[in-house]
Each structure stands twice: as structure tokens, then as C-alpha cells.
mmCIF file of C-alpha atoms in Angstrom:
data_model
loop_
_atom_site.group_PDB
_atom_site.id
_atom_site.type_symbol
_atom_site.label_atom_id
_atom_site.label_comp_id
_atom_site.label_asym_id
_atom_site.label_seq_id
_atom_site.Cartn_x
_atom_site.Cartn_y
_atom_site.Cartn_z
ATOM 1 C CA UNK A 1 2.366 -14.125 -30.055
ATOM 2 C CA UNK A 2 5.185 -12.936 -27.866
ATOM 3 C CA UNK A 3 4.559 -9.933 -26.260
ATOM 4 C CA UNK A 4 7.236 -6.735 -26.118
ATOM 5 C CA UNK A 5 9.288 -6.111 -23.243
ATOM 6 C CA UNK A 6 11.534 -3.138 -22.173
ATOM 7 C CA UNK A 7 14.857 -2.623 -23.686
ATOM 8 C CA UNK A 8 17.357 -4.395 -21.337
ATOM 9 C CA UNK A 9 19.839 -1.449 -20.955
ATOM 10 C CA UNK A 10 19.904 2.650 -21.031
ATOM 11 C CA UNK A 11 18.113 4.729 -19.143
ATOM 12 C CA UNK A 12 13.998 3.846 -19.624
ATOM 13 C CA UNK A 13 11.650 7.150 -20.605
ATOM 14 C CA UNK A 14 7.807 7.543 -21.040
ATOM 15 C CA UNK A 15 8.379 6.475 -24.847
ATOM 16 C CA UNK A 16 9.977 2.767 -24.012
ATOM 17 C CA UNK A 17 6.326 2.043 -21.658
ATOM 18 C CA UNK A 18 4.502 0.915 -24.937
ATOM 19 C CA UNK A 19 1.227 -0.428 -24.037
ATOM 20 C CA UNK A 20 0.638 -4.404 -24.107
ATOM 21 C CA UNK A 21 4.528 -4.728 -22.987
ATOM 22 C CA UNK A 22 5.508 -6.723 -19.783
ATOM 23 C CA UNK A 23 8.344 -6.721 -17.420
ATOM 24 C CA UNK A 24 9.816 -9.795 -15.149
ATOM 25 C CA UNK A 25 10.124 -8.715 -11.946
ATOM 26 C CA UNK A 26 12.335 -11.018 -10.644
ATOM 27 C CA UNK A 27 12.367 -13.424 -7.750
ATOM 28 C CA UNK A 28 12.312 -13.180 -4.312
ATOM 29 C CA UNK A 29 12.229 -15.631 -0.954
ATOM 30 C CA UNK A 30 10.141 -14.297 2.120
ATOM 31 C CA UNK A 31 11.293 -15.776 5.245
ATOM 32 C CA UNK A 32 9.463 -15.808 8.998
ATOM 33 C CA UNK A 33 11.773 -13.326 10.180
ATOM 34 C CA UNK A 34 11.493 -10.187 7.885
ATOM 35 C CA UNK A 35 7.598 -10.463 7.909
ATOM 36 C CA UNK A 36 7.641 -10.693 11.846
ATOM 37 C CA UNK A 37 10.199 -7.484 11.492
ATOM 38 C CA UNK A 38 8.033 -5.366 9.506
ATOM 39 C CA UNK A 39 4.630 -6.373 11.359
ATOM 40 C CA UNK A 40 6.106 -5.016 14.723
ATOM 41 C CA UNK A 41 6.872 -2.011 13.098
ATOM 42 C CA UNK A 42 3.859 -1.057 11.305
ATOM 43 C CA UNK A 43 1.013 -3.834 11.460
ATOM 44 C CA UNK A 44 1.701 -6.315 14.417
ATOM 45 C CA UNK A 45 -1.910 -7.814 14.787
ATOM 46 C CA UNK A 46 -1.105 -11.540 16.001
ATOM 47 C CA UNK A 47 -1.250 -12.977 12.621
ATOM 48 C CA UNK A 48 1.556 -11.581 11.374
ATOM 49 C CA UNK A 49 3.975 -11.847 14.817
ATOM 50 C CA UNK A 50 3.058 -15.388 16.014
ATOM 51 C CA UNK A 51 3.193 -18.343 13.883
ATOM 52 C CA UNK A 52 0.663 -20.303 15.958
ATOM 53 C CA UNK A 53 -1.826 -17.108 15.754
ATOM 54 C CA UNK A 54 -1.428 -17.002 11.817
ATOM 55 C CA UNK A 55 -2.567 -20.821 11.776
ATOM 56 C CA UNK A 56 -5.279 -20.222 13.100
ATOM 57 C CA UNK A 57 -6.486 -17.152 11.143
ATOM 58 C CA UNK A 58 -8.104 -16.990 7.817
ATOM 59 C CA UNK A 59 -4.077 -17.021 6.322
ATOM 60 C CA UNK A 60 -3.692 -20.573 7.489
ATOM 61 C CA UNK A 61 0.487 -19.668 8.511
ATOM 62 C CA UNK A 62 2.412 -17.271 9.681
ATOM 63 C CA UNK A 63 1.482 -14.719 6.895
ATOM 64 C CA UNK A 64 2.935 -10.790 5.296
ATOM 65 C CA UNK A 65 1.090 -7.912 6.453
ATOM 66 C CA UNK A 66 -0.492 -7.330 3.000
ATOM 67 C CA UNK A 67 1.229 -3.695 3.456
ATOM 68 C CA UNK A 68 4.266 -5.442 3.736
ATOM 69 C CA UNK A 69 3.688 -7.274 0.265
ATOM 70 C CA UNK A 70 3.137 -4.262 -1.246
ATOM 71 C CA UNK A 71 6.275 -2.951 -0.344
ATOM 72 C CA UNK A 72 8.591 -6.108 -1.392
ATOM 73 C CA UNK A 73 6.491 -5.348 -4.786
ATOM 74 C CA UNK A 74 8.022 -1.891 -5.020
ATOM 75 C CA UNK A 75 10.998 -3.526 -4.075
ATOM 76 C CA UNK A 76 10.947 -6.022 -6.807
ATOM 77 C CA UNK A 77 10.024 -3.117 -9.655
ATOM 78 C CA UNK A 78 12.399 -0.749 -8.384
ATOM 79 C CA UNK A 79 15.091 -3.360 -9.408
ATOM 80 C CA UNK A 80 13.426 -4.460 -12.497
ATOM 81 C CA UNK A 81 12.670 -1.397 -14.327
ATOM 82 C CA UNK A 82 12.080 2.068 -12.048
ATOM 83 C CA UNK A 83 15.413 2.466 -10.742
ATOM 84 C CA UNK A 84 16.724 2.802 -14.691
ATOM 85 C CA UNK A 85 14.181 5.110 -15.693
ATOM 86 C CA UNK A 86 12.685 8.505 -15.377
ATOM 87 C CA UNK A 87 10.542 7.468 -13.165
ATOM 88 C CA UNK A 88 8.765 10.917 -11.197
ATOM 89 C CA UNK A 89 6.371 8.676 -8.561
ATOM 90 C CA UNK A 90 2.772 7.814 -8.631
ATOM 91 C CA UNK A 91 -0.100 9.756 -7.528
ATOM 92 C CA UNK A 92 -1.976 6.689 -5.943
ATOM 93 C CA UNK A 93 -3.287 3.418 -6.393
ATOM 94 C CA UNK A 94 -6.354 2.179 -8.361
ATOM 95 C CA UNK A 95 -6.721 -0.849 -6.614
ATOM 96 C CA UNK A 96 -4.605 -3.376 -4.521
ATOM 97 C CA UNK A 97 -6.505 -7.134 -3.969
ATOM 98 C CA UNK A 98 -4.758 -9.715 -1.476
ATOM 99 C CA UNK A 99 -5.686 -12.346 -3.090
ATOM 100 C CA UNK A 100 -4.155 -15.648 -1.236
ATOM 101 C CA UNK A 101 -1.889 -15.042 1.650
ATOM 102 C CA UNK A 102 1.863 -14.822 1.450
ATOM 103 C CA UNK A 103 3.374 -17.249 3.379
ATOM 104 C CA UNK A 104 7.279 -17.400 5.386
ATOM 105 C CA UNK A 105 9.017 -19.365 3.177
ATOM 106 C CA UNK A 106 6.682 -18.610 0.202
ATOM 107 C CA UNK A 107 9.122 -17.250 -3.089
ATOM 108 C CA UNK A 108 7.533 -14.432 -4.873
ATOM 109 C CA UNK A 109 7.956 -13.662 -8.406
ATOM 110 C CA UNK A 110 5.926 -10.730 -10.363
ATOM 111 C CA UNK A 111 4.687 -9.378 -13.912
ATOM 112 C CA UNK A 112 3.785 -5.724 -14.767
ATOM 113 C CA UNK A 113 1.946 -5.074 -17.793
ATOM 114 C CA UNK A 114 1.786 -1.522 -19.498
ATOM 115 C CA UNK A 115 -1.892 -0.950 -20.093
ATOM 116 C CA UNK A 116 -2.297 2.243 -21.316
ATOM 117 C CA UNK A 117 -0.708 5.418 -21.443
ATOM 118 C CA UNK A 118 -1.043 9.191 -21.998
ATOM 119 C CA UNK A 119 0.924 12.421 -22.300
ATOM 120 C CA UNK A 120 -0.052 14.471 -19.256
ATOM 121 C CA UNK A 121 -2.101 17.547 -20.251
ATOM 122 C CA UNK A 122 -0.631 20.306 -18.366
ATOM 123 C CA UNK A 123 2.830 19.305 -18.132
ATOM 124 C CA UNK A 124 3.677 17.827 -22.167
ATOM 125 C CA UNK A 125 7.231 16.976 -21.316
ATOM 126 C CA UNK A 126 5.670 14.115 -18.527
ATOM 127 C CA UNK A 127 4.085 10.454 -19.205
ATOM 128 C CA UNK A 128 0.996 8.937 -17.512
ATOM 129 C CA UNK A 129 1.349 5.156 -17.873
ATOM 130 C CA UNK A 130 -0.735 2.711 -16.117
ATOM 131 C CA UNK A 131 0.192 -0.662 -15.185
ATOM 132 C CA UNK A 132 -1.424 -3.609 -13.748
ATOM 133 C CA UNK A 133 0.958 -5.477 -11.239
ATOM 134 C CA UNK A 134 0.990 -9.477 -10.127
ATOM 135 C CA UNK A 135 3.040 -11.121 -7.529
ATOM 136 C CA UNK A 136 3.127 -14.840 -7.742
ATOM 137 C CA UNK A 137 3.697 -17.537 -5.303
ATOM 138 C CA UNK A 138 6.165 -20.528 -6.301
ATOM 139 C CA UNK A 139 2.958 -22.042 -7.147
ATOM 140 C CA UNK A 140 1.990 -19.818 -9.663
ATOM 141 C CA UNK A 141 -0.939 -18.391 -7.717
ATOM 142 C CA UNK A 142 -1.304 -15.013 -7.993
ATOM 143 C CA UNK A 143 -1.030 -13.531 -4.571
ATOM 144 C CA UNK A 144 -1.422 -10.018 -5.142
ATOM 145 C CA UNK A 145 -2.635 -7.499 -7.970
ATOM 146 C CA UNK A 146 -2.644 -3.886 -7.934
ATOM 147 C CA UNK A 147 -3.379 -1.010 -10.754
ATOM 148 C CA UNK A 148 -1.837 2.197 -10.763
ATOM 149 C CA UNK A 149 -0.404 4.768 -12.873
ATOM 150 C CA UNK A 150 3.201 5.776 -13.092
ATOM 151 C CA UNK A 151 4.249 9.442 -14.203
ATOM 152 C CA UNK A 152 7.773 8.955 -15.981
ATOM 153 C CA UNK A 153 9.393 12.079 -18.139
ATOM 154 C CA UNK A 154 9.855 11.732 -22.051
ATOM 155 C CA UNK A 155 13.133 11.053 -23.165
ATOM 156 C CA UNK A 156 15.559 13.910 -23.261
ATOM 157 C CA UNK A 157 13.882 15.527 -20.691
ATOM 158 C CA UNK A 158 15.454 17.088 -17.847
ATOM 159 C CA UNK A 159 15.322 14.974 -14.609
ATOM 160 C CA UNK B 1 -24.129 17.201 15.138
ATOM 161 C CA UNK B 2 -21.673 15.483 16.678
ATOM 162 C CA UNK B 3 -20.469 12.316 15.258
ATOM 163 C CA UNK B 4 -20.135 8.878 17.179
ATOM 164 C CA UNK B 5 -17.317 7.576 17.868
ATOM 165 C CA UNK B 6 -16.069 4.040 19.065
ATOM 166 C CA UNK B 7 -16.011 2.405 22.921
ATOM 167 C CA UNK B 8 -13.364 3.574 24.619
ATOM 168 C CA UNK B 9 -12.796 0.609 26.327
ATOM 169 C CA UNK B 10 -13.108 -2.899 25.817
ATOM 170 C CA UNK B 11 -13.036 -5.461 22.798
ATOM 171 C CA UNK B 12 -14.414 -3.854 19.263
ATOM 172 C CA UNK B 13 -16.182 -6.148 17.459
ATOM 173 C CA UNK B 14 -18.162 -5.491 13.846
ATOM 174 C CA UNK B 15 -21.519 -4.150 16.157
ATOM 175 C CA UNK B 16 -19.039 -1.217 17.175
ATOM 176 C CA UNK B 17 -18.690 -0.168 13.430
ATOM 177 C CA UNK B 18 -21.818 1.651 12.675
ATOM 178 C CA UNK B 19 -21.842 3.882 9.587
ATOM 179 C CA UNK B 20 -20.764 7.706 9.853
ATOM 180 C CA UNK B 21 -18.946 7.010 13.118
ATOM 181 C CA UNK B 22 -14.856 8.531 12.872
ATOM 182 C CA UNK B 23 -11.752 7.361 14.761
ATOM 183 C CA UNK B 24 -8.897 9.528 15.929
ATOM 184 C CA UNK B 25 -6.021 8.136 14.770
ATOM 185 C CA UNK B 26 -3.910 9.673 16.972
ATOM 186 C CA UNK B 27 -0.574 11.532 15.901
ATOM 187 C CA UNK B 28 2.920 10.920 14.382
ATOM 188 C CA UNK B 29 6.356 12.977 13.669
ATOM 189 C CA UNK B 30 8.210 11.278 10.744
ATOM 190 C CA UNK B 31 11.939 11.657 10.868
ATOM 191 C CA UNK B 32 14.421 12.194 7.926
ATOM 192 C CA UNK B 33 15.938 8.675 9.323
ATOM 193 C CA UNK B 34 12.813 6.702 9.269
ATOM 194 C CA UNK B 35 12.270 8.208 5.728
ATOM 195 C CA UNK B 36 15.653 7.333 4.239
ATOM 196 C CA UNK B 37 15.457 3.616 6.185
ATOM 197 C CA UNK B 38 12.111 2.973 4.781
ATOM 198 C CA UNK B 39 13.511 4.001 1.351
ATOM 199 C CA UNK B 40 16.643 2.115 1.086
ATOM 200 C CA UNK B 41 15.049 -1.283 1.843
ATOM 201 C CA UNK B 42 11.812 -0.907 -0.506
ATOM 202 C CA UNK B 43 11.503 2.453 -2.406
ATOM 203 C CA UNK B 44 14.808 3.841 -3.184
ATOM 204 C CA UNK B 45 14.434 6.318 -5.738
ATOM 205 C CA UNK B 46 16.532 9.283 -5.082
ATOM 206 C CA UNK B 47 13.824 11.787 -4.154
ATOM 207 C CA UNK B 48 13.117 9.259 -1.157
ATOM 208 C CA UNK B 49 16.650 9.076 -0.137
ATOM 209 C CA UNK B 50 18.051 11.860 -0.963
ATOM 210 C CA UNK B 51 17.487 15.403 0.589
ATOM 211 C CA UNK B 52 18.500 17.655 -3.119
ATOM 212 C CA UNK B 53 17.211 14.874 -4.881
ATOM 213 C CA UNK B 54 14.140 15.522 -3.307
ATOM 214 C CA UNK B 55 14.242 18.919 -2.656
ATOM 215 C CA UNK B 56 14.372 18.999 -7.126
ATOM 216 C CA UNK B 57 11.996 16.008 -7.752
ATOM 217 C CA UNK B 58 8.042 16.943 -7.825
ATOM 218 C CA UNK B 59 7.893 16.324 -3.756
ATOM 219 C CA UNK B 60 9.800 19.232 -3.132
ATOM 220 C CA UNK B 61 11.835 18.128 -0.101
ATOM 221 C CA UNK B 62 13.128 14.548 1.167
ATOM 222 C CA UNK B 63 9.967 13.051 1.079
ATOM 223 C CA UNK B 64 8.617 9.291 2.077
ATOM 224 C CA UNK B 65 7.588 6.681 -0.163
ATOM 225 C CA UNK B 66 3.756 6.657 -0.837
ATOM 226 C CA UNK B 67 3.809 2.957 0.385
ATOM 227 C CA UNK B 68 5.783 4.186 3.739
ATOM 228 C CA UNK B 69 2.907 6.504 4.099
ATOM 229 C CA UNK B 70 0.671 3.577 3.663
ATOM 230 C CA UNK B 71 2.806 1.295 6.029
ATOM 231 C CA UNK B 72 2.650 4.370 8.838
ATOM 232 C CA UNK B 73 -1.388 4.314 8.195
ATOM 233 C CA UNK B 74 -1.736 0.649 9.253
ATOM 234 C CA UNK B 75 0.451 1.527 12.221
ATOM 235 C CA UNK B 76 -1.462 4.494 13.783
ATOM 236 C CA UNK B 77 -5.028 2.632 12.615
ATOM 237 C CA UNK B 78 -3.380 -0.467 14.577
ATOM 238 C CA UNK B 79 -2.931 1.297 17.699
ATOM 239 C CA UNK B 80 -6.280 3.306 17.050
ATOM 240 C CA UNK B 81 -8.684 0.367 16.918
ATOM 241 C CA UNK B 82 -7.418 -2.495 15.227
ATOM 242 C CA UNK B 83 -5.649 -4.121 18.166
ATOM 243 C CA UNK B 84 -8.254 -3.852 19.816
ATOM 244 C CA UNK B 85 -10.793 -5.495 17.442
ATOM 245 C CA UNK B 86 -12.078 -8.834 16.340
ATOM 246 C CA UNK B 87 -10.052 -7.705 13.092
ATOM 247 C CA UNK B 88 -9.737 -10.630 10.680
ATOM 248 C CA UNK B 89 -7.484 -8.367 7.731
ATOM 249 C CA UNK B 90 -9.040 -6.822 5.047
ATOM 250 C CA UNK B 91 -8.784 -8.593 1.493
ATOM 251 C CA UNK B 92 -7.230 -5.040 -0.389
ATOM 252 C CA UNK B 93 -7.852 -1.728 -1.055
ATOM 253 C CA UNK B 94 -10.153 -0.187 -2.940
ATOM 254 C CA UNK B 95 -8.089 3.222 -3.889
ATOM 255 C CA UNK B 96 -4.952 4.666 -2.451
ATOM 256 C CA UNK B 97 -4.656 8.189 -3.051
ATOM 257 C CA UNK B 98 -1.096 10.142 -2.098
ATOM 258 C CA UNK B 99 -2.460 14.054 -2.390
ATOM 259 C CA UNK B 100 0.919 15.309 -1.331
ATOM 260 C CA UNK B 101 4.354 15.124 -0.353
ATOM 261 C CA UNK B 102 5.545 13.551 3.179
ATOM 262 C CA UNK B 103 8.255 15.165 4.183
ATOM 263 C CA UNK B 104 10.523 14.989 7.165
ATOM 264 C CA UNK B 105 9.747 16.840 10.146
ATOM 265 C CA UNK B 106 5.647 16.443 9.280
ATOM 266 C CA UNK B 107 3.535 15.345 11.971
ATOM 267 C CA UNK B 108 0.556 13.253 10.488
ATOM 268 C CA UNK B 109 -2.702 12.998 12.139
ATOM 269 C CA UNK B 110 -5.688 10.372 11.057
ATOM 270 C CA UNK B 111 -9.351 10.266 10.559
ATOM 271 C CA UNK B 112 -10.889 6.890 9.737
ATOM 272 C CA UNK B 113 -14.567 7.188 9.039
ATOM 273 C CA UNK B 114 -17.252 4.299 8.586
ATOM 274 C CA UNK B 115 -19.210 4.373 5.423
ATOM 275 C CA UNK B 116 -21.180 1.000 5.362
ATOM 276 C CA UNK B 117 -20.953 -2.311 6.240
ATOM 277 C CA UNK B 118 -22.494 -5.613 5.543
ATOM 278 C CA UNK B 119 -22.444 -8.772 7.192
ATOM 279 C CA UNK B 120 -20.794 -11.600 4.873
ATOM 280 C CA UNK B 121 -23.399 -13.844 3.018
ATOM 281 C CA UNK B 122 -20.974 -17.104 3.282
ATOM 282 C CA UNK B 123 -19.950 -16.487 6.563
ATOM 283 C CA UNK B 124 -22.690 -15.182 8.929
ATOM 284 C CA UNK B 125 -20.218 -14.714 11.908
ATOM 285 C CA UNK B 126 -17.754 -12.037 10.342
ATOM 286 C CA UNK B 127 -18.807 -8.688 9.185
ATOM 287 C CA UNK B 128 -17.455 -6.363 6.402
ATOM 288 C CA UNK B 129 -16.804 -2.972 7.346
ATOM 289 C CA UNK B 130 -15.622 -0.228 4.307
ATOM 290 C CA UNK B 131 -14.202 2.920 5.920
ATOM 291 C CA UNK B 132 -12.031 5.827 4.261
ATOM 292 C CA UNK B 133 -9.177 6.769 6.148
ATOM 293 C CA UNK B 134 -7.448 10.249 5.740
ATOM 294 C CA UNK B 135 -3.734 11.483 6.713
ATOM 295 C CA UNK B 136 -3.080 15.205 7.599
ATOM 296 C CA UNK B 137 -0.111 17.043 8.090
ATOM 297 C CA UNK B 138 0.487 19.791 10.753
ATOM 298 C CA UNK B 139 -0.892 22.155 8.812
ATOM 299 C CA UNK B 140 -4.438 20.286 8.087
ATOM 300 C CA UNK B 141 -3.684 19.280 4.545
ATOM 301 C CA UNK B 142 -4.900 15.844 3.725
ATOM 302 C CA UNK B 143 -1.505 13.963 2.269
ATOM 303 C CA UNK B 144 -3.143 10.315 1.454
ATOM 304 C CA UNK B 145 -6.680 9.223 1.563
ATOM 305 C CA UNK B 146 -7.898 5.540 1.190
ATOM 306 C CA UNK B 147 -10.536 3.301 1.007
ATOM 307 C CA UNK B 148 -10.533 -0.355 2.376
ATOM 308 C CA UNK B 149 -13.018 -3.197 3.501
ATOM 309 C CA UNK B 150 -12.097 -4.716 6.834
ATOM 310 C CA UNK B 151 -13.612 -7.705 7.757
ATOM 311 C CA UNK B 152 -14.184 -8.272 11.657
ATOM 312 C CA UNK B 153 -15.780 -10.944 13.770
ATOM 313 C CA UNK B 154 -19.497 -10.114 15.340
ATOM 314 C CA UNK B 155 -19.181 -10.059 18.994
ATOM 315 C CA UNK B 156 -19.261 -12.912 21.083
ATOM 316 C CA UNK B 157 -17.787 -15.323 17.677
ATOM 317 C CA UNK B 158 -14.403 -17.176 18.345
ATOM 318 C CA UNK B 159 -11.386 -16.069 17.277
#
């Protein structure tokens, strides 16, 4: 069985977010530099700075902050789907799990799946819907899943 | 009864980490610029870039991405303590939650507090150490809490 996706054009509202749906996110190549560039800004421990360092630790190369990961996920679902809809930001995150390192050079590619959603109680014209993220190496491994829930407005509603 | 803390001085390894001990983690202004830089390479959604955007969008002002927040975390619990440490990453997150807006011109203040640990069962040299870490603003309000396992190295163990 093939399983929905989102429209591919128009603006995307609570209502397109049907549960059991999935969206591509794309593709994108990590390289040594933009991981070294983010960990000196916000997570510089030696195994994300210093390729010989990152060898040696429990990532095996020089490997993403996992913060950084999560951000080139954003990234990736911003252009995929969140940037076209009525997206109003999450409150959180159920869960994030690094689950194999993410290496320079490494090309990520991701899936979200809708998996379940709900009209929120005090304000009816807003959509809860929770999604379970992957990011995948060129491998196929899964390198990273997260959970979290996404509050986007019902179509027609003002922005 | 006052809480311990951590050594002030020297290398932290997982002994340091005893349950109900708390970590300053020291303090940070957040600029507009850093908000809208952040933003326009990972999170761009107008409330993040965008001053009326954001000043109409739930966040009520220009306000940082939840994952910049997160990014900013691992930088003032870098300079805190993990530098410092036998820190060997943390495999994810157990919850992230973003309680309210960062906006620019906050200052944000940290709290990281032990709540257990265990040594690993496959690998008797490295410990696992779950703490909650809390962001304030100047005014005391908690903006994003979060709950992680970080593994470090007992002391005396090779890096």
C-alpha cells in the first residue's frame, strides 16, 4: 500500500496533516567545514573541531554536534513542507535519539510521518499534529529520530 | 540546605556528578542579529526573522528558534562543565520543552541539576549521568527545560 503524502502546491493547513501521511525531506551533503563552524559556536568539545579527536571518540570521525543535526533537520523540513504552511511553532520535543554519528562528508536525507493529530481545545481555529522525524545517512541508516508535535492553523484561518 | 555543587577546579569526571548537585550555567544576552542569523540558515519562519512577523505570531516579539535556544544551551553548559569533563556526548534527549518565547534583548541564565546516574553495564569505565537543565530569562521565567543522559568517563580512564 502506498502511503499519502502532502499536496505538492498551495499553502499547507492543519487539515492537509492527515495521519499515516509522509513527507520527503530532501537531500543534503554535510561537509568538515560547516560542522567545525557550528561546533565553535555552540558545542566545540574536541570531537566535533578536530578530525583526529573525533577518531578517536565513540563517533569514529570527525562527527555533527548532535545539536547541530537537529538543526540541518529543521532545515531540511522547513524546505519540504513548513515554510508552505501555517505552521505556528512547536511547544517542545518528545524525544530526540542520536542514533549513529553523522559524519563530514556523510549525505543526509529524511522522512516525517504524521502520527496523530488533534484540534487544540482552547484555541478551535489551531491544529496539534505530531510527527515522528528520521534523518538518514547515504547508507540508509537512520541517524537521527525525534517526536514532536507541530501546532499549524486550520485552513482559512487568519495567520 | 544548601545544595552541592561541582569542583571548581580541575578535570570533572562521572565521580563529580553526584545526584541533586546544580551547575550555574552562567549568563547570556541574545541579540536581534544572532536571532535573525540563526534563523535564516536553519529556522526561517517569519516570526524568527522577522520583527512584525513576530511581534503578530504566538511569540509575541522577534523571537529565536526553539532549536537556537537549544544550540545556546549546549554552549553555556559547554563552558559550564562540559569542557572541562571526561564528556563522551550524550546519545539524545529525553524531552525538550520551549515554555516561552526568546526574544531579543533577553539575557538567559542556566541551572543544570543531577538527578541520577548509573554506571554503564557494557562498558564499566564510562558512566551515565541524566540531569535536567533549565533556561531563565531576566526576569526568572523558565523559557526551555530539558532532560538528557550524558555519558562521561570515570576518573583516571583514558580518553
Amino acid at each position: 500500500m502506498t502511503r499519502g503524502t502532502l499536496p505538492e502546491t498551495g499553502q499547507l493547513a492543519y487539515e492537509d496533516f492527515e495521519p499515516g501521511i509522509t513527507i520527503a525531506l530532501g537531500s543534503r551533503r554535510i561537509t568538515a567545514e560547516e560542522i567545525v563552524e557550528f561546533a565553535r559556536e555552540f558545542d566545540d568539545q574536541a570531537m566535533h573541531v578536530d578530525e583526529a579527536s573525533g577518531a578517536r571518540s565513540l563517533l569514529g570521525g570527525l562527527g555533527a554536534s548532535g545539536w547541530h543535526t537537529c538543526a540541518l533537520f529543521i532545515r531540511m523540513a522547513s524546505d519540504a513542507f513548513l515554510l508552505r504552511s501555517t505552521t505556528q511553532g512547536a511547544p517542545g520535543v518528545d524525544y530526540v535519539r542520536w542514533k549513529r554519528p553523522v559524519l563530514a562528508g556523510d549525505t543526509l536525507t529524511g522522512l516525517s510521518e504524521v502520527v496523530e493529530r488533534r484540534l487544540s481545545r482552547s484555541r478551535p481555529e489551531l491544529g496539534l499534529v505530531t510527527m515522528v522525524h528520521r534523518l538518514f545517512n547515504q547508507r540508509g541508516e537512520t541517524v537521527m529520530e525525534l517526536r514532536n508535535t507541530v501546532m499549524f492553523l486550520c485552513r482559512g484561518e487568519n495567520r
